[in-house]
PDB file of C-alpha atoms in Angstrom:
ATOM      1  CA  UNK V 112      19.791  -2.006 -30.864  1.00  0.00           C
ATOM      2  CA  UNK V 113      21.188   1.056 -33.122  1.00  0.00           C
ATOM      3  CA  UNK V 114      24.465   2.580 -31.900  1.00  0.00           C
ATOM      4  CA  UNK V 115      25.328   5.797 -32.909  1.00  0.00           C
ATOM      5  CA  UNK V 116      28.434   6.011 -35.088  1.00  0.00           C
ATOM      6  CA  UNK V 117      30.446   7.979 -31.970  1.00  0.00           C
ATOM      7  CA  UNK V 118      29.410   4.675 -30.163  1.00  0.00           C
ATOM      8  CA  UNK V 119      30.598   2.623 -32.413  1.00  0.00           C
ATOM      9  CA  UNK V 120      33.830   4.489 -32.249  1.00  0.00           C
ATOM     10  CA  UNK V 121      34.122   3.447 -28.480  1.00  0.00           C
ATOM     11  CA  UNK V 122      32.895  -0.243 -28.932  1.00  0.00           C
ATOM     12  CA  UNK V 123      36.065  -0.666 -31.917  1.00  0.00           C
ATOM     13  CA  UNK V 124      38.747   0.612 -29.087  1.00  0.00           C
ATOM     14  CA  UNK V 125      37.206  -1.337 -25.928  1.00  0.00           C
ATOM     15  CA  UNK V 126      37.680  -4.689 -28.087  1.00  0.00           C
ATOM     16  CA  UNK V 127      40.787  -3.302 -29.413  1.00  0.00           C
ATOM     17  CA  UNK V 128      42.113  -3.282 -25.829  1.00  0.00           C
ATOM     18  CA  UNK V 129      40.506  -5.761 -24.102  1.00  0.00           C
ATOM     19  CA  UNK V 130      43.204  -8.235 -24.125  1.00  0.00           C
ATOM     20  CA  UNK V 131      45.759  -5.951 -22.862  1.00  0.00           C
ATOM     21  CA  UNK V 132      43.251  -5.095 -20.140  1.00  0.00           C
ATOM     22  CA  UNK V 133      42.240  -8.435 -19.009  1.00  0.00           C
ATOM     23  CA  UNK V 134      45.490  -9.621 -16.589  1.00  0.00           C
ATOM     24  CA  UNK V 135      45.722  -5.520 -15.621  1.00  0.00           C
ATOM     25  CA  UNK V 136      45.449  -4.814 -11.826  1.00  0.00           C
ATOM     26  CA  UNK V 137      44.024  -1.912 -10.629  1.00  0.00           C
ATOM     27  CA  UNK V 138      44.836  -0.386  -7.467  1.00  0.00           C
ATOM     28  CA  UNK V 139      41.960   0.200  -4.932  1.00  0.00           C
ATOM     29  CA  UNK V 140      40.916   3.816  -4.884  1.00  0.00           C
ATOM     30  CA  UNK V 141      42.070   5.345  -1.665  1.00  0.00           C
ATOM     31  CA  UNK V 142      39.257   6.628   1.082  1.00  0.00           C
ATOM     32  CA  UNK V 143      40.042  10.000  -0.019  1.00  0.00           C
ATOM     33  CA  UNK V 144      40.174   9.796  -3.960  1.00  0.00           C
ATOM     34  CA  UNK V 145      36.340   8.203  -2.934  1.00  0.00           C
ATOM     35  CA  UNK V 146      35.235  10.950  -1.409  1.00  0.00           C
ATOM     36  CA  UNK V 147      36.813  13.480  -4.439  1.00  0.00           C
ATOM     37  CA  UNK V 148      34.561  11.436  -6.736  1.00  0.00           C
ATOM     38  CA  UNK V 149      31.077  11.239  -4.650  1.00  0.00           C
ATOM     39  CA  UNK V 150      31.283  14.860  -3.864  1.00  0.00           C
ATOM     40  CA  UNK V 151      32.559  15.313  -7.676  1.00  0.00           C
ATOM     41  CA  UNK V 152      29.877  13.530  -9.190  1.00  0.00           C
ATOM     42  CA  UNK V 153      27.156  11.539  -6.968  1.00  0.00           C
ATOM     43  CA  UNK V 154      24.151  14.331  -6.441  1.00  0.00           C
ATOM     44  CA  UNK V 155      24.117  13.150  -2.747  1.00  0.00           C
ATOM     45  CA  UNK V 156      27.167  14.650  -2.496  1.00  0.00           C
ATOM     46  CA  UNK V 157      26.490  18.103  -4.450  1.00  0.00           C
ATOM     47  CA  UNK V 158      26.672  20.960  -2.091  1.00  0.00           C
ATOM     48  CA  UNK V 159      23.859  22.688  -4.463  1.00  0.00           C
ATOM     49  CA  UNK V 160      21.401  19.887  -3.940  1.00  0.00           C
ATOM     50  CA  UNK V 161      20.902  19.664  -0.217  1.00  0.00           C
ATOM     51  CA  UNK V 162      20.264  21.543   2.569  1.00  0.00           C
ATOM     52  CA  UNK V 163      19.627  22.064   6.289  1.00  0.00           C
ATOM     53  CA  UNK V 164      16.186  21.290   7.934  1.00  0.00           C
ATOM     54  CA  UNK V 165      14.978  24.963   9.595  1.00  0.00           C
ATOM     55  CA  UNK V 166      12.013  23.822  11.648  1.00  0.00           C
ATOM     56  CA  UNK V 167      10.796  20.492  13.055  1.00  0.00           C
ATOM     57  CA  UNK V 168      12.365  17.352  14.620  1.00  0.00           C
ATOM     58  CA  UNK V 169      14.536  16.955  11.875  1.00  0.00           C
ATOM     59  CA  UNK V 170      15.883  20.840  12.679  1.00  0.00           C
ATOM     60  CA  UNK V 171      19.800  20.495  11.262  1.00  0.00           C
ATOM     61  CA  UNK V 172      19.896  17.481   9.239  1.00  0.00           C
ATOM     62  CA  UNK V 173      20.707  17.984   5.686  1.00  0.00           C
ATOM     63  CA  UNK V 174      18.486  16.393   2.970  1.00  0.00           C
ATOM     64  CA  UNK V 175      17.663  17.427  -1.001  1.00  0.00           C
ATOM     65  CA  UNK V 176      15.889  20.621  -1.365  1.00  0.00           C
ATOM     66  CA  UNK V 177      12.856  19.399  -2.951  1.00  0.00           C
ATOM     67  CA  UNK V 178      12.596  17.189   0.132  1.00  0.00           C
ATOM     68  CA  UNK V 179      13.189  20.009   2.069  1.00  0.00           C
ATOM     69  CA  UNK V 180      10.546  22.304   0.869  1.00  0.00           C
ATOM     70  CA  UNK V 181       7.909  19.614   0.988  1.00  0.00           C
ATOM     71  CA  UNK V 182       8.689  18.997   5.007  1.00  0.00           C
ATOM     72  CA  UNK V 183       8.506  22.595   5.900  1.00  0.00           C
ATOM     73  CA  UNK V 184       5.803  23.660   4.075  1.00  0.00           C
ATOM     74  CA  UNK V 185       3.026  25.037   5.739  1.00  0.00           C
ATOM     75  CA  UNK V 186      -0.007  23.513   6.550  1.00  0.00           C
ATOM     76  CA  UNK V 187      -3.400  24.066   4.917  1.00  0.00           C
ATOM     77  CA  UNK V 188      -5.383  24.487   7.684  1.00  0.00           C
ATOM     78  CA  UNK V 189      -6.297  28.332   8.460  1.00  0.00           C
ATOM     79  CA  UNK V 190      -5.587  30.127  11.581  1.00  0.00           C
ATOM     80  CA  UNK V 191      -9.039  30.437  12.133  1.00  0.00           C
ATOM     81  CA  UNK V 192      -9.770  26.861  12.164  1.00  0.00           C
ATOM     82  CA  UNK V 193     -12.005  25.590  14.688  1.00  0.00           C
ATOM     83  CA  UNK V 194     -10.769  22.730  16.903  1.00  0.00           C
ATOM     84  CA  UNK V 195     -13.976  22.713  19.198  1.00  0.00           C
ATOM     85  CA  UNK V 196     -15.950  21.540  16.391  1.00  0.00           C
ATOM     86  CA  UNK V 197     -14.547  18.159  14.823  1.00  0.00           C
ATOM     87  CA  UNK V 198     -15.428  16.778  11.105  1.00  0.00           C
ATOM     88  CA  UNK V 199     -15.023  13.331  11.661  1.00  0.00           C
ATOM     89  CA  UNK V 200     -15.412  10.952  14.450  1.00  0.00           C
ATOM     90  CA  UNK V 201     -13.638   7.320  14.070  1.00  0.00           C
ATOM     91  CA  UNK V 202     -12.699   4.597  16.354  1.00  0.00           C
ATOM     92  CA  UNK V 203      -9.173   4.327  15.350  1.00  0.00           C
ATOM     93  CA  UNK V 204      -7.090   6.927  13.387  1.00  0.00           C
ATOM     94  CA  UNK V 205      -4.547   5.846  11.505  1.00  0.00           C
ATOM     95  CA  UNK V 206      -1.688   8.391  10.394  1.00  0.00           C
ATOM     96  CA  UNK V 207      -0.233   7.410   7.349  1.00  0.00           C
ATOM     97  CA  UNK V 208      -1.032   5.800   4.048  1.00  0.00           C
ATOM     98  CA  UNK V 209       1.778   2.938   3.560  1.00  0.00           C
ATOM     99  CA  UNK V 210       1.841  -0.859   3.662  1.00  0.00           C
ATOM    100  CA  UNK V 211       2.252  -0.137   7.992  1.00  0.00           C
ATOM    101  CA  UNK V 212      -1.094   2.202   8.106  1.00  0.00           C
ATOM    102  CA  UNK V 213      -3.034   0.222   5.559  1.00  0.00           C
ATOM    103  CA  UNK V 214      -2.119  -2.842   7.893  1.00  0.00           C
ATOM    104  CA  UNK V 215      -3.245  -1.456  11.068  1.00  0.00           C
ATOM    105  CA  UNK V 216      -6.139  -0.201   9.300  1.00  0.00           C
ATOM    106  CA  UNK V 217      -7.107  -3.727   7.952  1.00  0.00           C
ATOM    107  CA  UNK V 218      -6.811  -5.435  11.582  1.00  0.00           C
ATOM    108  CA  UNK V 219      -8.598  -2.797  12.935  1.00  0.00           C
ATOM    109  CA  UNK V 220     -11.578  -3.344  10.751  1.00  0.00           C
ATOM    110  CA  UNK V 221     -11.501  -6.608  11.277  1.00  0.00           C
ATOM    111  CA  UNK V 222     -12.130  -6.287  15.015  1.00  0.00           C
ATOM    112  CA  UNK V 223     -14.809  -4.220  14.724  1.00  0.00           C
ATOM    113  CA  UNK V 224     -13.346  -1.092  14.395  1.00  0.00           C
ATOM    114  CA  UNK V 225     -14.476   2.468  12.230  1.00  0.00           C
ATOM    115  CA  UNK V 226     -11.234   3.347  11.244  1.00  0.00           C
ATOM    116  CA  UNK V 227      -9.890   6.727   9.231  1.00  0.00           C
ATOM    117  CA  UNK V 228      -6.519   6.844   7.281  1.00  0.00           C
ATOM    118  CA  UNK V 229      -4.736  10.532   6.765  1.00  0.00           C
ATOM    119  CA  UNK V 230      -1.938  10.888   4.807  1.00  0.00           C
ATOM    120  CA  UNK V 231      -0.507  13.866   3.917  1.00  0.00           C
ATOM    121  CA  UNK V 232       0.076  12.803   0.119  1.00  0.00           C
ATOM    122  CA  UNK V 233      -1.622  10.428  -1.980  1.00  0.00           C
ATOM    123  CA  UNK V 234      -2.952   7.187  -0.196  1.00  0.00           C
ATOM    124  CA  UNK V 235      -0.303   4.392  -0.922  1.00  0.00           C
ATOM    125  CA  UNK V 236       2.963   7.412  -1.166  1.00  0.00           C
ATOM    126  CA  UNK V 237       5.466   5.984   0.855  1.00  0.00           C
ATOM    127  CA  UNK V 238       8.174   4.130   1.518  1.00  0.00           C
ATOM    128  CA  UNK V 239       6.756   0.708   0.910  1.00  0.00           C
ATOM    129  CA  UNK V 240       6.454   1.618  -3.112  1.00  0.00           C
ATOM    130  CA  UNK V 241      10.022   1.652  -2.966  1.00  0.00           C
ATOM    131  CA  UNK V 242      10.687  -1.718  -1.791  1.00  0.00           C
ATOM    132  CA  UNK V 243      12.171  -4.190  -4.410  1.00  0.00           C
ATOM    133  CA  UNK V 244      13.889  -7.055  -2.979  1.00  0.00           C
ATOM    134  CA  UNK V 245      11.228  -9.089  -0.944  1.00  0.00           C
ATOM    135  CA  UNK V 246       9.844 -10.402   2.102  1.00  0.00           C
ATOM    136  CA  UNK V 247      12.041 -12.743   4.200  1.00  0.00           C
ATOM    137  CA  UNK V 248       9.761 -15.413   6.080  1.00  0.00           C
ATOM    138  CA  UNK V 249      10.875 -19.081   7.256  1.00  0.00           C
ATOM    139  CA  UNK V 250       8.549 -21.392   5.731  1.00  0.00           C
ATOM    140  CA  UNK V 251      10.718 -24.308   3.948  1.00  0.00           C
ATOM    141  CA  UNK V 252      10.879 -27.743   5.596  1.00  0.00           C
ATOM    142  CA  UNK V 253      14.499 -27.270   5.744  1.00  0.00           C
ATOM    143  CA  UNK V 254      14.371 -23.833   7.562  1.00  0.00           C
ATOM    144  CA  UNK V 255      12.387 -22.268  10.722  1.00  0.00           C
ATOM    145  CA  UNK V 256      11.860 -19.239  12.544  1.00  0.00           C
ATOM    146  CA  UNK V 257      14.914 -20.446  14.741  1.00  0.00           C
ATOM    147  CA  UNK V 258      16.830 -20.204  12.306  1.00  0.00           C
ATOM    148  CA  UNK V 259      15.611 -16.911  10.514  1.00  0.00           C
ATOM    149  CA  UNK V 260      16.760 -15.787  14.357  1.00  0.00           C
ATOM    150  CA  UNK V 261      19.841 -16.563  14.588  1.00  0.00           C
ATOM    151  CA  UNK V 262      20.509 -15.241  10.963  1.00  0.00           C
ATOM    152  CA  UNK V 263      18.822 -11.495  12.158  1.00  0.00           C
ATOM    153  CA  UNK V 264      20.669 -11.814  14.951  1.00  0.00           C
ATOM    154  CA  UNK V 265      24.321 -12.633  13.468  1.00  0.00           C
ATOM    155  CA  UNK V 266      23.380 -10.085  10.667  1.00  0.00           C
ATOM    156  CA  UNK V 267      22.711  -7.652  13.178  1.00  0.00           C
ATOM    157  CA  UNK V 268      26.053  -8.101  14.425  1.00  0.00           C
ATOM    158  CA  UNK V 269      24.115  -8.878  17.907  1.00  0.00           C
ATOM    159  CA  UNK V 270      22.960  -5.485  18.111  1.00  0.00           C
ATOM    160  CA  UNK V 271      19.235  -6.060  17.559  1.00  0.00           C
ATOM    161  CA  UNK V 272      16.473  -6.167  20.177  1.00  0.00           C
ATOM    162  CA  UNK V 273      15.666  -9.704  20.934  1.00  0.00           C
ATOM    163  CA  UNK V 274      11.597  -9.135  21.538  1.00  0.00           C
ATOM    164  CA  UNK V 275      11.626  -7.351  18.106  1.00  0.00           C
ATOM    165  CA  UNK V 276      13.344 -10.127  15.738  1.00  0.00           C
ATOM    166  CA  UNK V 277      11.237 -12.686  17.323  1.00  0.00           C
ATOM    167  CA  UNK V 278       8.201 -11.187  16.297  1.00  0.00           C
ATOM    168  CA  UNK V 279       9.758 -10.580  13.421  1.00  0.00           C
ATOM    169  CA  UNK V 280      10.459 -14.494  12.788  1.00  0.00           C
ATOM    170  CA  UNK V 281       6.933 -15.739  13.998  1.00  0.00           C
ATOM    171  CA  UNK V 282       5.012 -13.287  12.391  1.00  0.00           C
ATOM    172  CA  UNK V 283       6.692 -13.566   8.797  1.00  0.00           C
ATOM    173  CA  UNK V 284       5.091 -16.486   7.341  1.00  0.00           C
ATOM    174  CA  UNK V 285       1.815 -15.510   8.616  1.00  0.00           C
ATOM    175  CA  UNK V 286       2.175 -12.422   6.872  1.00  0.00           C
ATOM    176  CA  UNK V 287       3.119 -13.840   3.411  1.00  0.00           C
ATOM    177  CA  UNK V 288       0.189 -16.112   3.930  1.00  0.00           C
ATOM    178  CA  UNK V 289      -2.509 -12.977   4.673  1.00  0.00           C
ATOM    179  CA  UNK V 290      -0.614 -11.226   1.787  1.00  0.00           C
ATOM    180  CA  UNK V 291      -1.266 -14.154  -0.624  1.00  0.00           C
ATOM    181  CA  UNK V 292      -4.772 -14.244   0.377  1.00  0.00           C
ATOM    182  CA  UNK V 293      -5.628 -10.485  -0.096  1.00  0.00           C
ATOM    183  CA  UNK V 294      -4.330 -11.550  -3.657  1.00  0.00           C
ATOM    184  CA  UNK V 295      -1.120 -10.602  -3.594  1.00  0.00           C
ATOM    185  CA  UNK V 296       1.239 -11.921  -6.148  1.00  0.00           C
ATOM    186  CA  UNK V 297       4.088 -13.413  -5.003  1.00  0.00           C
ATOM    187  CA  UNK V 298       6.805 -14.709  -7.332  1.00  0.00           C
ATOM    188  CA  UNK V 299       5.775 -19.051  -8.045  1.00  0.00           C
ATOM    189  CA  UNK V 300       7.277 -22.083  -9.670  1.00  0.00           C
ATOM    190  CA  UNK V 301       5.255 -23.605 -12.038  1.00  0.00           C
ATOM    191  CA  UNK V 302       4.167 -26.449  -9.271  1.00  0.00           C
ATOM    192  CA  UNK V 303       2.617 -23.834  -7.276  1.00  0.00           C
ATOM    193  CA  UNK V 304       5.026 -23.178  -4.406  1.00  0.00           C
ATOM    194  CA  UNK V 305       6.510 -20.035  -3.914  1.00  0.00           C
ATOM    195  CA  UNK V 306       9.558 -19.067  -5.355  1.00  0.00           C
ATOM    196  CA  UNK V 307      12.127 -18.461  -2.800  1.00  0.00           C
ATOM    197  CA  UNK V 308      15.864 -16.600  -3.116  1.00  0.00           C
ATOM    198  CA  UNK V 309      18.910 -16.178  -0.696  1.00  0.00           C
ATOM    199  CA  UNK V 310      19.023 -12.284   0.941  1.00  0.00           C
ATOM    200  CA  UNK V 311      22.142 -10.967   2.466  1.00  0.00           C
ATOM    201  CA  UNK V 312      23.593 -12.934   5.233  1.00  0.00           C
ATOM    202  CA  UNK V 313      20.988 -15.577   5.062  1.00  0.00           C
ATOM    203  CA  UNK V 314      21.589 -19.550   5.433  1.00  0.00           C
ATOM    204  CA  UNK V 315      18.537 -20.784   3.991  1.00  0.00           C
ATOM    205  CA  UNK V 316      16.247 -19.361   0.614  1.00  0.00           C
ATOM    206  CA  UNK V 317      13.226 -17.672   2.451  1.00  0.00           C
ATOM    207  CA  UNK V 318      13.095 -14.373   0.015  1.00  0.00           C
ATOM    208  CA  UNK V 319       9.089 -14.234  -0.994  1.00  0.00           C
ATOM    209  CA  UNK V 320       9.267 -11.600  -3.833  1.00  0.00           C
ATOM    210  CA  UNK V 321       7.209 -10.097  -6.888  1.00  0.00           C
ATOM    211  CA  UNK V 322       9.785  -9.539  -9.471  1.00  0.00           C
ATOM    212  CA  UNK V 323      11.501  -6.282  -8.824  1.00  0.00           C
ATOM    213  CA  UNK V 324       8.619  -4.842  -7.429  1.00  0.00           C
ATOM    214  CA  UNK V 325       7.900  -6.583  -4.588  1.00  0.00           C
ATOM    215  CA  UNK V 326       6.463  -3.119  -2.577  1.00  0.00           C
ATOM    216  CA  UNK V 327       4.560  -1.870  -5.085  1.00  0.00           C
ATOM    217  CA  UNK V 328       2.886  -5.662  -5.493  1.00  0.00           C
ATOM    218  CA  UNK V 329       2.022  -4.850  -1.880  1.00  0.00           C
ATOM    219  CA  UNK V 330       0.858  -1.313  -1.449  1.00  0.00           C
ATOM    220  CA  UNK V 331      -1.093  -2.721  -4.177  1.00  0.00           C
ATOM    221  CA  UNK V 332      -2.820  -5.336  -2.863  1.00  0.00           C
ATOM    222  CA  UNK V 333      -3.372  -3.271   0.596  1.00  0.00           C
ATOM    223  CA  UNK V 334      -4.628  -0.317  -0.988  1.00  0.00           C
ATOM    224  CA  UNK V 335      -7.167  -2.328  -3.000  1.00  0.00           C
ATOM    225  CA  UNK V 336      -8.234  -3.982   0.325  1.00  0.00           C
ATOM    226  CA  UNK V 337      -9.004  -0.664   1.954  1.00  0.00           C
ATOM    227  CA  UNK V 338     -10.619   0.845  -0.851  1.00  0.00           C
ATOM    228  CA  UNK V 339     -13.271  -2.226  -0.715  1.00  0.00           C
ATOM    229  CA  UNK V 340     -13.824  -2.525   3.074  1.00  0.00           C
ATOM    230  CA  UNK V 341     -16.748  -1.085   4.562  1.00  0.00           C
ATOM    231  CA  UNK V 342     -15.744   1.587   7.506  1.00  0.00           C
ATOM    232  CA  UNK V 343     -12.607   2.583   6.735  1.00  0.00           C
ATOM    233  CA  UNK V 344     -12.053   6.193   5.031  1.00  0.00           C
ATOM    234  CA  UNK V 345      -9.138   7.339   3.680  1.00  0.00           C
ATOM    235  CA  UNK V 346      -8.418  11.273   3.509  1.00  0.00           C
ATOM    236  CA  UNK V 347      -5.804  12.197   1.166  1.00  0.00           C
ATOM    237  CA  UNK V 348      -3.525  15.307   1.065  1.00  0.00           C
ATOM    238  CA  UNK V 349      -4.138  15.846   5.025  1.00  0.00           C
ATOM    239  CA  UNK V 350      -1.970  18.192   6.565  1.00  0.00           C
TER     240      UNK V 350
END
């Protein structure tokens, strides 16, 4: 890599220092002097960026602008619109286009089901693109959904709802195993097996990830899925 000569500059008096600065103790930033720098610097925190919801659920709550404008915008539908006389008839509509909607699409359609997906942006814009870290599922010899419980539960703080993280548990290795088989790729040794990591507050490796990427390697592989199932439509950009 080329550093500028102004970087080079800096490098010459970090090394320069560095030995005085190696035994120096720093004291911890109080909670105040945090909050001068956040609302100084982080763009959370600029006054200019956000502002309040004016309509909706979400009436009061402060988020960024260009989030903002996109939840109150106004619908595309015209005034004159006629309910009486429907478009499309489906056995199960599905609202939203993320790795939950494409999901519930995908069992539904297996049952038997016509099934529609609307999503008010592109079909596979949501949350789940976001995701990086991984999929947490108990499927080691030395680990089981038991304990994937108890580690939910003392991450949790005991706070969770019991019915909830069981599911949770039981249902997680069947889920990487669907995944896998809808051709997702999943992070792998060179044996085969899957490649497994520690997550916050866990005892045992049960992280099932795809590099950094982990939701986009699934939106991916659901999207596809849909896309190449018979009786399942997707309408995009539905207000």
């Amino acid at each position: 890599m080329t550093y500028t000569p102004e970087m080079l500059e800096l490098i010459k008096v970090v090394e320069a220092t560095r030995p005085s600065r190696l035994h120096q103790a720093y004291p911890a930033m109080s909670m105040e002097d945090r909050q001068k720098v956040l609302q100084g610097f982080h763009p959370d925190y600029l006054v200019e960026s956000m502002r309040e919801i004016r309509v909706g659920v979400g009436k009061g709550g402060r988020m960024p602008n260009e989030l903002a404008e996109v939840i109150e915008g106004r619908p595309h539908i015209d005034a004159s619109f006629d309910l009486s006389c429907p478009e499309f008839e489906t056995d199960v509509l599905v609202i939203g286009g993320g790795g939950a909607g494409a999901s519930a699409a995908l069992m539904a359609q297996e049952n038997g089901a016509r099934v529609t997906i609307v999503t008010k942006l592109r079909f596979g814009d949501a949350n789940t693109m976001m995701a990086q870290g991984g999929i947490q599922a108990a499927d080691r010899p030395n680990d089981s959904p038991s304990i994937h419980y108890l580690d939910v539960i003392g991450g949790g703080h005991f706070t969770n709802y019991p019915d909830l993280v069981e599911a949770l548990v039981i249902d997680a290795p069947i889920v990487i195993q669907w995944l896998e088989s809808l051709g997702a790729m999943f992070d792998k040794l060179l044996d085969g097996t899957m490649m497994e990591e520690h997550g916050g507050g866990t005892s045992r490796k049960r992280m099932h990830s795809a590099r950094d990427y982990s939701g986009a390697e699934i939106m991916r592989t659901l999207r596809d899925e849909v896309r190449n199932r018979p009786n399942i439509d997707v309408i995009e950009f539905c207000p």
